[in-house]
Coordinates of C-alpha atoms in Angstrom, one line a residue:
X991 CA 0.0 0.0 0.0
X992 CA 1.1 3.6 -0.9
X993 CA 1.0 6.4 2.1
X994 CA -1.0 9.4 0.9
X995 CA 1.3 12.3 3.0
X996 CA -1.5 14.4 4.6
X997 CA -0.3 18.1 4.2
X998 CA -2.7 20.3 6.7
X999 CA -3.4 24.2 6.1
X1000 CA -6.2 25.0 9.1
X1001 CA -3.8 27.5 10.2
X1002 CA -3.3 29.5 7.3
X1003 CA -6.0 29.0 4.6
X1004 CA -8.6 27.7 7.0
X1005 CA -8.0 31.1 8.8
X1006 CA -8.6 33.1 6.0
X1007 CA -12.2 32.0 6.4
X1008 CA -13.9 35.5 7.0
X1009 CA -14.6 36.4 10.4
X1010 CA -12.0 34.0 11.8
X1011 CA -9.1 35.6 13.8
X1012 CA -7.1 32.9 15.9
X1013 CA -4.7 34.4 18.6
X1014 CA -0.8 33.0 19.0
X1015 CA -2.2 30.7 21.9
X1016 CA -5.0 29.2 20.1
X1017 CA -2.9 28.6 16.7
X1018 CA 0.0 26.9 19.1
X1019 CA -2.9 24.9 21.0
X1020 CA -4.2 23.6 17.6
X1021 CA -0.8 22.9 16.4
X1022 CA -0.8 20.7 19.2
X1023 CA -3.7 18.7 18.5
X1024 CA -2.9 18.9 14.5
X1025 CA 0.0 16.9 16.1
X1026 CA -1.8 14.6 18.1
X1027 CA -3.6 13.8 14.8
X1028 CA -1.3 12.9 12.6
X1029 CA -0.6 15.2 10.2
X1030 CA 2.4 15.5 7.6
X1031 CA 2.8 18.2 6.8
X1032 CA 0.8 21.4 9.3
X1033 CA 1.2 24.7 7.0
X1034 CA 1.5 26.9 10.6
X1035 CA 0.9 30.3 8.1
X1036 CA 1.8 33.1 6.0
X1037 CA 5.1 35.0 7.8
X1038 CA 5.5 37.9 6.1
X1039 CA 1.6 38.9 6.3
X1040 CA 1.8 40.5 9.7
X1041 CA 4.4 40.5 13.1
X1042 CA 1.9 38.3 14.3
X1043 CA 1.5 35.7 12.0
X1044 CA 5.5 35.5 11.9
X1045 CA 5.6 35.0 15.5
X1046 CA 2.6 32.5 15.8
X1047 CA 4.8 30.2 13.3
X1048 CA 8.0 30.7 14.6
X1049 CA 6.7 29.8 18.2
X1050 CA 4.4 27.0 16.8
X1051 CA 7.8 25.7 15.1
X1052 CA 10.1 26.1 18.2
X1053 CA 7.3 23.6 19.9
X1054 CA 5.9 20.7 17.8
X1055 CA 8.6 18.3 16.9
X1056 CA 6.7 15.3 15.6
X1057 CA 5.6 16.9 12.6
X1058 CA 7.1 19.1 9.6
X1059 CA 5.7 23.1 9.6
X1060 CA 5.8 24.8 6.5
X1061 CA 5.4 28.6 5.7
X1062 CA 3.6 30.0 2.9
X1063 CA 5.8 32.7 0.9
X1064 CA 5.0 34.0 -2.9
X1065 CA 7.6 34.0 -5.4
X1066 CA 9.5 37.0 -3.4
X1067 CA 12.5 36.9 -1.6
X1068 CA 11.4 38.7 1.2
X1069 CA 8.4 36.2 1.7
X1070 CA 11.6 33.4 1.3
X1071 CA 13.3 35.4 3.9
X1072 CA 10.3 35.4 6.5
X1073 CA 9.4 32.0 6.5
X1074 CA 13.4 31.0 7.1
X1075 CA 13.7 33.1 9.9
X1076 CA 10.6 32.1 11.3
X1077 CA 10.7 28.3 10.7
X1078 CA 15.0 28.2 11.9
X1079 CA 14.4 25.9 15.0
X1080 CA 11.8 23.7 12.9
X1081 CA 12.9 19.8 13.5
X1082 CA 12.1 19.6 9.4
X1083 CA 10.6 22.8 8.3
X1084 CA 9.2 23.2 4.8
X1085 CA 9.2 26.4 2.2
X1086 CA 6.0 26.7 0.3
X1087 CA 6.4 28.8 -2.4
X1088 CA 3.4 29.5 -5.0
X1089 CA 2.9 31.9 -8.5
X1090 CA -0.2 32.2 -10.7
X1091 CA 0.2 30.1 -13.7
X1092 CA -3.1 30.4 -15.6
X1093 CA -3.5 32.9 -18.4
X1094 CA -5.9 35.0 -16.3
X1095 CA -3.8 35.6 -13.7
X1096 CA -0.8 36.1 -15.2
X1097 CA -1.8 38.5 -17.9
X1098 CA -4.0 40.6 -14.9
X1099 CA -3.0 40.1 -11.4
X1100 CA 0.9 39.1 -12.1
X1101 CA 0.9 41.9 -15.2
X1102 CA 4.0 39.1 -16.4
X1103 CA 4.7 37.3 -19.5
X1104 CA 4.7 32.9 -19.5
X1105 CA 8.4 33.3 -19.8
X1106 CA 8.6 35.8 -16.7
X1107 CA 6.6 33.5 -14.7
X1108 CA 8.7 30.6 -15.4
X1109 CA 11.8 32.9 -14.4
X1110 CA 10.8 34.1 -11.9
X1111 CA 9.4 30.7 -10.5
X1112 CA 13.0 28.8 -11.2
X1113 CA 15.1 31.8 -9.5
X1114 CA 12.8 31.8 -6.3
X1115 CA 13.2 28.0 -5.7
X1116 CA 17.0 28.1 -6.8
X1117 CA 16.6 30.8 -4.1
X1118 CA 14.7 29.3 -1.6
X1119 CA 16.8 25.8 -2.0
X1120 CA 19.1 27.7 0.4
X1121 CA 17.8 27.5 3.2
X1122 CA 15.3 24.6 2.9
X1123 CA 16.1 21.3 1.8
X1124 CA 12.2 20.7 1.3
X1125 CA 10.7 23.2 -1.1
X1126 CA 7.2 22.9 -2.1
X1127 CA 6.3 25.1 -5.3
X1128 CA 2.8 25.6 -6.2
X1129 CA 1.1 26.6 -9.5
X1130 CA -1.7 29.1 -8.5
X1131 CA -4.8 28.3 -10.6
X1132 CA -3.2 25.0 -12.1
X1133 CA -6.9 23.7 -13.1
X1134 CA -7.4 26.7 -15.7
X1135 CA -4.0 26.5 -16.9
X1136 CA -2.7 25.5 -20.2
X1137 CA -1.4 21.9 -19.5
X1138 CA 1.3 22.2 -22.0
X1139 CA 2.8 25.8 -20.2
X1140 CA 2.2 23.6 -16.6
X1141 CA 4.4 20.9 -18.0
X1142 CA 7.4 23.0 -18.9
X1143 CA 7.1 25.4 -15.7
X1144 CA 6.6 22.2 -13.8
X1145 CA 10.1 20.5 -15.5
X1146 CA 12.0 23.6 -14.8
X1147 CA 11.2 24.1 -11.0
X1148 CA 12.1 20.7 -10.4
X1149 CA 15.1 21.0 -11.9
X1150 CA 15.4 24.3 -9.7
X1151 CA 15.1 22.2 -6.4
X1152 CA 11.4 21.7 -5.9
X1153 CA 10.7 18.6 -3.6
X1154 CA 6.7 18.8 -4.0
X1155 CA 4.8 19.9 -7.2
X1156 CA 1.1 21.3 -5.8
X1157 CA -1.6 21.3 -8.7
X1158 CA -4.1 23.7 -6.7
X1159 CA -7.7 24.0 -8.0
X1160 CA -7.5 27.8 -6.7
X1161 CA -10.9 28.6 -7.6
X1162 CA -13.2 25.5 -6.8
X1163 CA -13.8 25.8 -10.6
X1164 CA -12.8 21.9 -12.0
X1165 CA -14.7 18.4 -12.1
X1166 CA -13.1 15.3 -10.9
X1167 CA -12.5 14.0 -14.6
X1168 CA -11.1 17.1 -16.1
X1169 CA -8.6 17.4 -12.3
X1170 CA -7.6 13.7 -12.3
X1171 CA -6.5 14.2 -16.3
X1172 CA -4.7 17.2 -15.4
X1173 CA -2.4 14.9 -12.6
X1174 CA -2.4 11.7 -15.8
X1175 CA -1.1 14.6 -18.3
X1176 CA 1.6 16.1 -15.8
X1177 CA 2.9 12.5 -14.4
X1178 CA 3.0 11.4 -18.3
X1179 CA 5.1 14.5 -20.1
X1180 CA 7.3 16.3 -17.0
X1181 CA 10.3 14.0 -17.9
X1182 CA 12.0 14.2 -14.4
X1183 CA 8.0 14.2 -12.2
X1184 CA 9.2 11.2 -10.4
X1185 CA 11.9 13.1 -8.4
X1186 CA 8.6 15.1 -6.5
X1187 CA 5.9 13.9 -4.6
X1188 CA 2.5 15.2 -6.4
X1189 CA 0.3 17.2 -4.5
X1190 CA -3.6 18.4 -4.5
X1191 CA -5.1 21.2 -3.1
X1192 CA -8.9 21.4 -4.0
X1193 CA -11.3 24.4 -3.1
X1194 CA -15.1 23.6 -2.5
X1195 CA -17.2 26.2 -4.2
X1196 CA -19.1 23.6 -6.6
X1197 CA -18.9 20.9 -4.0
X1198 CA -16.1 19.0 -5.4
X1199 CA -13.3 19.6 -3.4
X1200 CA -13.3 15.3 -1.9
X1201 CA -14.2 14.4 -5.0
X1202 CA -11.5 15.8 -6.6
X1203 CA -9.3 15.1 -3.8
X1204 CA -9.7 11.4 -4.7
X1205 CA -9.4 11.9 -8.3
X1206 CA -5.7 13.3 -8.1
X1207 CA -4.4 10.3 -5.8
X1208 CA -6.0 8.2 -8.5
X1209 CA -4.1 9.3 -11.1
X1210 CA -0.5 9.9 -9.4
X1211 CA -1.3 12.3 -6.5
X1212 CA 1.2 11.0 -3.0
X1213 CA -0.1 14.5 -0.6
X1214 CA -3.6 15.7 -0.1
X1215 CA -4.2 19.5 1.3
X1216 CA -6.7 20.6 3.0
X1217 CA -8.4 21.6 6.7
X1218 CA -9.8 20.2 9.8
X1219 CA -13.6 20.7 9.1
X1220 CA -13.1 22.3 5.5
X1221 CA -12.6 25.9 6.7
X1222 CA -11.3 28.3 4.6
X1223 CA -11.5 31.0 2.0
X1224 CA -14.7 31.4 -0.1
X1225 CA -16.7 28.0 0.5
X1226 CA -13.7 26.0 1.8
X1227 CA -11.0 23.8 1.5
X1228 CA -11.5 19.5 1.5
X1229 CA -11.9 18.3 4.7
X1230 CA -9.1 15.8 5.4
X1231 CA -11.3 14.3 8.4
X1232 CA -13.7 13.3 5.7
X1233 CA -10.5 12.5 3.1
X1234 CA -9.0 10.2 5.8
X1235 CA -11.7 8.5 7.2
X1236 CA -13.0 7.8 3.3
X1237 CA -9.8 6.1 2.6
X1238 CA -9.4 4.1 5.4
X1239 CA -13.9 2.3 5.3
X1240 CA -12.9 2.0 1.3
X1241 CA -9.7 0.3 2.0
X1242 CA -11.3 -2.4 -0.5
X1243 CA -11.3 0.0 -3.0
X1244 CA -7.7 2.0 -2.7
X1245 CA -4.4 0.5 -1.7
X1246 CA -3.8 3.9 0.1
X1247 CA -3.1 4.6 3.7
X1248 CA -2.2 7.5 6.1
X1249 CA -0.8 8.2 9.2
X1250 CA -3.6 9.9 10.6
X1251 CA -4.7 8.9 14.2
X1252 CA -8.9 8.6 13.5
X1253 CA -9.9 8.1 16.9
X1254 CA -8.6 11.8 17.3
X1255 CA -10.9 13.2 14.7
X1256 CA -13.7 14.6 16.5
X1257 CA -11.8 16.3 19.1
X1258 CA -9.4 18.0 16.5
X1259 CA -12.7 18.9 15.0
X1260 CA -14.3 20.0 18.0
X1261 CA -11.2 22.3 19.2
X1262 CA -11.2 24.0 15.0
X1263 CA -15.0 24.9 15.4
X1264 CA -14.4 25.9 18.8
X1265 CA -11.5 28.6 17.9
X1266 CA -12.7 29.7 14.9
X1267 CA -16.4 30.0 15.8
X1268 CA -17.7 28.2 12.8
X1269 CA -20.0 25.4 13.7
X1270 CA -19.7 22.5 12.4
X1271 CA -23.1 21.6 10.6
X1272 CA -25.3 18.5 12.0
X1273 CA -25.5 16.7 9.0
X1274 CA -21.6 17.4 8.6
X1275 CA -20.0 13.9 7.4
X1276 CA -17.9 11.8 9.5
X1277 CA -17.8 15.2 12.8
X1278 CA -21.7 16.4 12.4
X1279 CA -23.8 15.7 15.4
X1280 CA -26.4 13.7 13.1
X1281 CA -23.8 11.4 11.2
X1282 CA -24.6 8.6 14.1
X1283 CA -27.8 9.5 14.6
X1284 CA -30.9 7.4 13.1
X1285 CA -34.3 8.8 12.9
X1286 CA -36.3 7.1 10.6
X1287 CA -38.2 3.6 12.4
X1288 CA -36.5 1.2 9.4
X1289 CA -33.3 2.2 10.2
X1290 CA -33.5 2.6 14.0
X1291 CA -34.8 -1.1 13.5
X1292 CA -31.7 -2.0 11.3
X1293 CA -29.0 -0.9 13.5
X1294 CA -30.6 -2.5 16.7
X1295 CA -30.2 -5.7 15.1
X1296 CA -27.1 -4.9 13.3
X1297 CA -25.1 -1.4 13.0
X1298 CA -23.5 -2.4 9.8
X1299 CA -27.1 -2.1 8.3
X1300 CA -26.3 1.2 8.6
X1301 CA -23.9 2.6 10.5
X1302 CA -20.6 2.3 7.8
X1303 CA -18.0 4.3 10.4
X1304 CA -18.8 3.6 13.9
X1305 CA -18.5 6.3 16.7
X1306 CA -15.5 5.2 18.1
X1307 CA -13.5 5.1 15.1
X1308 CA -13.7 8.8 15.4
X1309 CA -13.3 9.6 18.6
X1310 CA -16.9 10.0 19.8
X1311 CA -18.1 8.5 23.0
X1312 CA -21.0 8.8 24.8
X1313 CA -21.5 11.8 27.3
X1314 CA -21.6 9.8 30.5
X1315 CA -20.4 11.1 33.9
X1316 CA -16.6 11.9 34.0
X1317 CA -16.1 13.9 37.0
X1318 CA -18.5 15.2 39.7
X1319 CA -18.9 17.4 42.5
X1320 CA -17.2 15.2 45.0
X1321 CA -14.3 14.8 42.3
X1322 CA -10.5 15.9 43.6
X1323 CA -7.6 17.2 42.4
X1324 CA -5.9 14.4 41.5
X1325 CA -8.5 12.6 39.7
X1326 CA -9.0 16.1 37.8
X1327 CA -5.3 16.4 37.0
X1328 CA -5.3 12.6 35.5
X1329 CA -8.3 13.3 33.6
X1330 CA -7.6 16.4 31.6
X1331 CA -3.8 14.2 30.8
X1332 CA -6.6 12.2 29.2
X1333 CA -7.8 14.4 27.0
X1334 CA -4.5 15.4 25.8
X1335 CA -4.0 18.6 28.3
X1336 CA -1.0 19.3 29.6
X1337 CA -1.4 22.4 31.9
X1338 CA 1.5 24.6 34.0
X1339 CA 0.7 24.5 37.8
X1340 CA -1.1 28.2 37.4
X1341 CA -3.4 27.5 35.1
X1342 CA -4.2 23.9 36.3
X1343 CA -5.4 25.8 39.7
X1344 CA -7.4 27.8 37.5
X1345 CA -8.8 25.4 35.4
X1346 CA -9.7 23.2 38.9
X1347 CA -11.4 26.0 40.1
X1348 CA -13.2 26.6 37.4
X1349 CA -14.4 23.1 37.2
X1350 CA -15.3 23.4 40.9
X1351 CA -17.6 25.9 40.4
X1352 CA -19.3 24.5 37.3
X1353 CA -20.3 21.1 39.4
X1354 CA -22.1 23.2 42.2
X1355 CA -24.6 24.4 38.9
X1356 CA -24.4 21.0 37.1
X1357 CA -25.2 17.7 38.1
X1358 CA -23.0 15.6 35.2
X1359 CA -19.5 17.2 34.1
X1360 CA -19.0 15.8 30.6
X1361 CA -15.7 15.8 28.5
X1362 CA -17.2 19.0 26.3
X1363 CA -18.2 20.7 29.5
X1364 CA -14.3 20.0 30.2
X1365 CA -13.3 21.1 27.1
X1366 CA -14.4 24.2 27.1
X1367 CA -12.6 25.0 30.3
X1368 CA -9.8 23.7 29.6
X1369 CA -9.6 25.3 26.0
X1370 CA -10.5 28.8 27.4
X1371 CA -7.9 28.8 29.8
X1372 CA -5.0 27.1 28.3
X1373 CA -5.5 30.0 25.7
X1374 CA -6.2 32.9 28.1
X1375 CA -4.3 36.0 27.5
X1376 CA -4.6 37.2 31.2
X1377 CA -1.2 38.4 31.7
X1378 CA -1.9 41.6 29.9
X1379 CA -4.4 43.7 31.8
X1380 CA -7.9 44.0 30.7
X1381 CA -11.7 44.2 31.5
X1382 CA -13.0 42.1 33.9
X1383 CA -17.0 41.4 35.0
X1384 CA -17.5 42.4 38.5
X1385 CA -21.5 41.7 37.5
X1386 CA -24.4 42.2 35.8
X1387 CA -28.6 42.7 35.6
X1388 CA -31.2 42.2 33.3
X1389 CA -34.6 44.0 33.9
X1390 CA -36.9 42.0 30.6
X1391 CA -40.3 42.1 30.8
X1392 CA -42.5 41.1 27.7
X1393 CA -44.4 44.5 27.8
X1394 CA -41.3 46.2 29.0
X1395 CA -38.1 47.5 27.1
X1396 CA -35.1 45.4 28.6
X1397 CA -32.7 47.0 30.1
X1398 CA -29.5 46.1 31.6
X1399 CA -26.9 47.2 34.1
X1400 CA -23.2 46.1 34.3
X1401 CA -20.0 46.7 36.3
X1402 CA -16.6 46.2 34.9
X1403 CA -13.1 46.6 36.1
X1404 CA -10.6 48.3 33.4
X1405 CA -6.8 48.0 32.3
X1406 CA -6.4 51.1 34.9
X1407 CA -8.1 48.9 37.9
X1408 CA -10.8 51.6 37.9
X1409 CA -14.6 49.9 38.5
X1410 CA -17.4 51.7 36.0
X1411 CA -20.6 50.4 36.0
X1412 CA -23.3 51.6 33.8
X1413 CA -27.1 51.4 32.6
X1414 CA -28.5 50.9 29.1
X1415 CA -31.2 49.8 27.1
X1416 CA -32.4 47.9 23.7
X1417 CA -34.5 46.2 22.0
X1418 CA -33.6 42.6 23.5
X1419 CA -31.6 41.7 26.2
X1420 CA -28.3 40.9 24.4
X1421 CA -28.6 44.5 22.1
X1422 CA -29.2 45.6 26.5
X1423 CA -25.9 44.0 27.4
X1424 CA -24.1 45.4 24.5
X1425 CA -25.1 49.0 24.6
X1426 CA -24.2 49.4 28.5
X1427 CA -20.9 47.8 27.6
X1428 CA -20.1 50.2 24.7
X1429 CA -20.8 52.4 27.0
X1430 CA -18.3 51.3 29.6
X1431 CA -15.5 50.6 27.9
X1432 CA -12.9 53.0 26.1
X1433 CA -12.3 51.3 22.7
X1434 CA -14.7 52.2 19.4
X1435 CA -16.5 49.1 19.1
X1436 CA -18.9 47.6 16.5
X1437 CA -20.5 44.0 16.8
X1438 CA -20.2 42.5 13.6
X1439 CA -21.9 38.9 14.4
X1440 CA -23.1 37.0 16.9
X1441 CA -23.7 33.3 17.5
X1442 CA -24.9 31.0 19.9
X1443 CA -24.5 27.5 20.4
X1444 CA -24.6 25.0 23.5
X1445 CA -21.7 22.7 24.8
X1446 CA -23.6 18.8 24.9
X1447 CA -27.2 18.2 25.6
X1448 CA -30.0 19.3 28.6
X1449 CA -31.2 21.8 30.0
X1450 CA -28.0 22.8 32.0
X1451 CA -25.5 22.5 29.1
X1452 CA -23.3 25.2 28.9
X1453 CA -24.5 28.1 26.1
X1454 CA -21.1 29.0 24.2
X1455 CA -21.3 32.6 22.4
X1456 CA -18.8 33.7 19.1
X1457 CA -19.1 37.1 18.7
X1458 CA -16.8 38.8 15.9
X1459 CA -16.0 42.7 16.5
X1460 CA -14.1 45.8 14.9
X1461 CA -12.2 46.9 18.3
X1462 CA -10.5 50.3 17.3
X1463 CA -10.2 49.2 14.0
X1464 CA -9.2 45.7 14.5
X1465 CA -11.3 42.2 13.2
X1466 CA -11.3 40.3 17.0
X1467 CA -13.4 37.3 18.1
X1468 CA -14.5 36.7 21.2
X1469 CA -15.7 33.6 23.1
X1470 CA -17.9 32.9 25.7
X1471 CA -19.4 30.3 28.1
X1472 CA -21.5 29.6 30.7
X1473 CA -24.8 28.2 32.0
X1474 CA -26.4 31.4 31.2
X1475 CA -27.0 32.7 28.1
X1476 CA -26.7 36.2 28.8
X1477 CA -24.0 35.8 30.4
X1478 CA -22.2 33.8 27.9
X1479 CA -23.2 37.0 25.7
X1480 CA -21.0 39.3 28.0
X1481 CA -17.9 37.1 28.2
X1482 CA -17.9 37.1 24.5
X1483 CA -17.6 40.6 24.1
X1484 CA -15.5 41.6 27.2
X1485 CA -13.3 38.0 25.9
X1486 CA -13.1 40.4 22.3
X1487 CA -11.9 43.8 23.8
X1488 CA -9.4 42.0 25.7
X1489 CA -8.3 40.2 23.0
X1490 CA -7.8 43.8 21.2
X1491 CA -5.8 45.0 24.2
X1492 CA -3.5 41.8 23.6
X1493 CA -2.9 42.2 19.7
X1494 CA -2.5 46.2 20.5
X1495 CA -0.1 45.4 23.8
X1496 CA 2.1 42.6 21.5
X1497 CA 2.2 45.0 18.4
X1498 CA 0.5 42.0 16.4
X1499 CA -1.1 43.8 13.3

């Protein structure tokens, strides 16, 4: 069986999906768990966009050592530059270097000739060969280029240095025929193609990102790109949870393998939805809440007397267990401790006091303490940027009546350790919330969107808020959670100033 290399971008393309806005503690904590999972190759981001992106990948490749982090760079030195310096204590650190290739884009974004484009991409490899003795090259918007121009620009950059050739269907635009004959056409006139692994990277804006996925290993594709969940620009990127998972139930039908760990699936999926504050949908294959669930009586009937009726993956290939009791009220520390070990935590003595007290204070409100109620903890504190001052809810009131207009009153403590507390109204008891805290605090802030989901099942699961803001100018999220609703609501947007403060503090823009 041949390995199909799994080559993960959640932390740079999957980031670029609007409203997302991952902090240097959440990127590191999912570079963690991309770890945990398995990947190849984890594309930790795009250095030269912004102080902060460079740091987040030079600290994520100072940390994980099990797996090789790339950094994205265009065909400019500069870029080249960035993503060395970032990636110089990587264990096996990766350039990925890319330039436009199809006739629309070179003739109006890249303003360049074929011949410049193929100059330009041999001299940045020859260049970026340097300092990296993996380079992958990319061909921007392979699917609409002319296959004839791909094979001679392809030739050359291996002959340049390239390690990896990516074919990237940029735009979502291709069918799973016409991609898989673009891969045939390359691996049968590029003389020297067997020096390179081949690579995919498919975009789902028809819906054919898998699909083509699976075409291009069919015909000579070893690496598959993609995101946890299919996050990313536009509609998406494929979703290697579904790409692995498929490969491995249709092992009858591909002599392919990978070295992802399944049974780590849903929580890398959980901990991606829960950073970037885009919910995975129920009838989401392989992670959705639905994919296990069975409705209709015939098929209910059918897995009671045999899941393989209908069940093709079962739960715990995934990594999904059922919600029983894991810790309660009369729970210590040390059987806290061992359990968040468990679920892959790994917590300095500060933070662990935190987390316990936190948990302490949840079981006095709920009677069963489930691994997502743990989660959450866990996941808000080990990214917590409390070391830089901030806002802090001293408390808050909500006067709602159905005849009345609600109204809301809140106290804060500010960056200064002064304690403001002021009174607003709206037309609901959220818009309530959020007026009184415009008022409060000193940044110019406008709510861009706001969503609420719960954390497991009942009616005292925890209600977890996303809330995207413009802070003084800056795109923030902000999370929140808590039994209450409202109050979920408030930690979201105080979590979002805060966050604001941080990136403003650290110089991150």
């Amino acid at each position: 069986m041949t390995q199909i290399k799994i080559f993960d971008t959640t932390l740079r393309d999957g980031e670029q999906s609007p409203g997302v806005n991952l902090n240097q503690l959440e990127k590191l904590e999912l570079a963690k768990q991309l770890e945990r999972f398995g990947v190849d190759v984890m594309e930790a981001g795009f250095p030269a966009s912004s102080k902060g992106d460079f740091d987040a990948v030079k600290k994520i490749a100072d940390t994980v050592k099990n797996v090789s982090v790339a950094g994205l760079a265009r065909a400019v030195k500069s870029d080249i530059d960035a993503c060395r310096d970032a990636l110089v204590n990587a264990t096996n650190p990766k350039l990925h270097v890319f330039i436009a290739t199809s006739p629309i884009h070179m003739e109006y974004k890249l303003k360049k000739t074929p011949d410049e484009v193929i100059e330009t991409a041999v001299e940045m490899v020859k260049y970026g060969k340097q300092f990296f003795d993996h380079v992958e090259w990319s061909a921007e918007d392979a699917s609409r280029s002319d296959l004839a121009f791909l094979a001679k620009i392809i030739e050359k950059v291996i002959d340049a240095g390239a390690t990896v050739i990516n074919l990237p269907d940029t735009v979502g635009y291709t069918m799973p025929r016409e991609y898989g004959a673009m891969f045939k056409y390359i691996k049968e006139n590029v003389p020297n193609i067997e020096k390179v692994d081949l690579s995919c990277h498919c975009h789902d804006d028809l819906g054919m990102a898998l699909a083509n996925s699976f075409a291009a290993v069919e015909n000579g594709a070893t690496q598959v790109e993609g995101t946890i969940n299919g996050i990313g620009e536009r509609a998406g990127n494929a979703s290697l949870e579904e790409f692995a998972v498929a490969l491995k139930i249709r092992n009858d039908y591909y002599p392919y393998y990978t070295q992802i760990v399944l049974n780590e699936t849903k929580r890398t999926s959980d901990m991606v939805s829960k950073f970037t504050g885009m919910t995975v949908p129920g009838n989401k294959a392989v992670v959705g809440r639905n994919a296990f669930a069975h409705e209709s009586g015939i098929h209910q009937d059918g897995v009671l007397k045999n899941a393989e009726t209908y069940e093709i993956i079962t739960p715990e290939l995934v990594g999904v267990h059922s919600n029983n009791l894991v810790l309660g009220k009369h729970s210590g520390r040390h059987a806290f401790t061992d359990k968040i070990k468990q679920l892959g935590y790994d917590l300095p003595e500060e933070k662990l006091k935190e987390a316990f007290k936190a948990f302490k204070l949840l079981t006095d409100r709920k009677k069963e303490v489930t691994d997502d109620d743990l989660f959450s903890i866990l996941t808000d504190i080990q990214t917590d940027t409390s070391n830089v001052r901030r806002y802090q809810l001293r408390h808050f009131q909500v006067q709602y009546g159905s005849n009345d207009q609600p109204s809301a009153s809140i106290s804060l403590s500010t960056p200064d350790g002064e304690t403001i507390e002021n009174t607003s109204t709206g037309s609901g008891s959220v818009e309530a919330l959020y007026n009184t805290l415009d008022q409060i605090v000193a940044e110019d802030t406008h709510l861009a969107d706001f969503q609420l989901n719960s954390i497991g099942q009942g009616r005292d699961a925890l209600a977890e808020v996303h809330v995207s803001l413009t802070v003084d100018g800056r795109t923030v999220s902000g999370r929140g959670s808590a039994q209450d609703v409202l109050e979920a609501a408030v930690q979201a947007y105080i979590n979002g100033v805060n966050r604001a403060i941080y990136q403003q503090k650290s110089n991150l823009v």
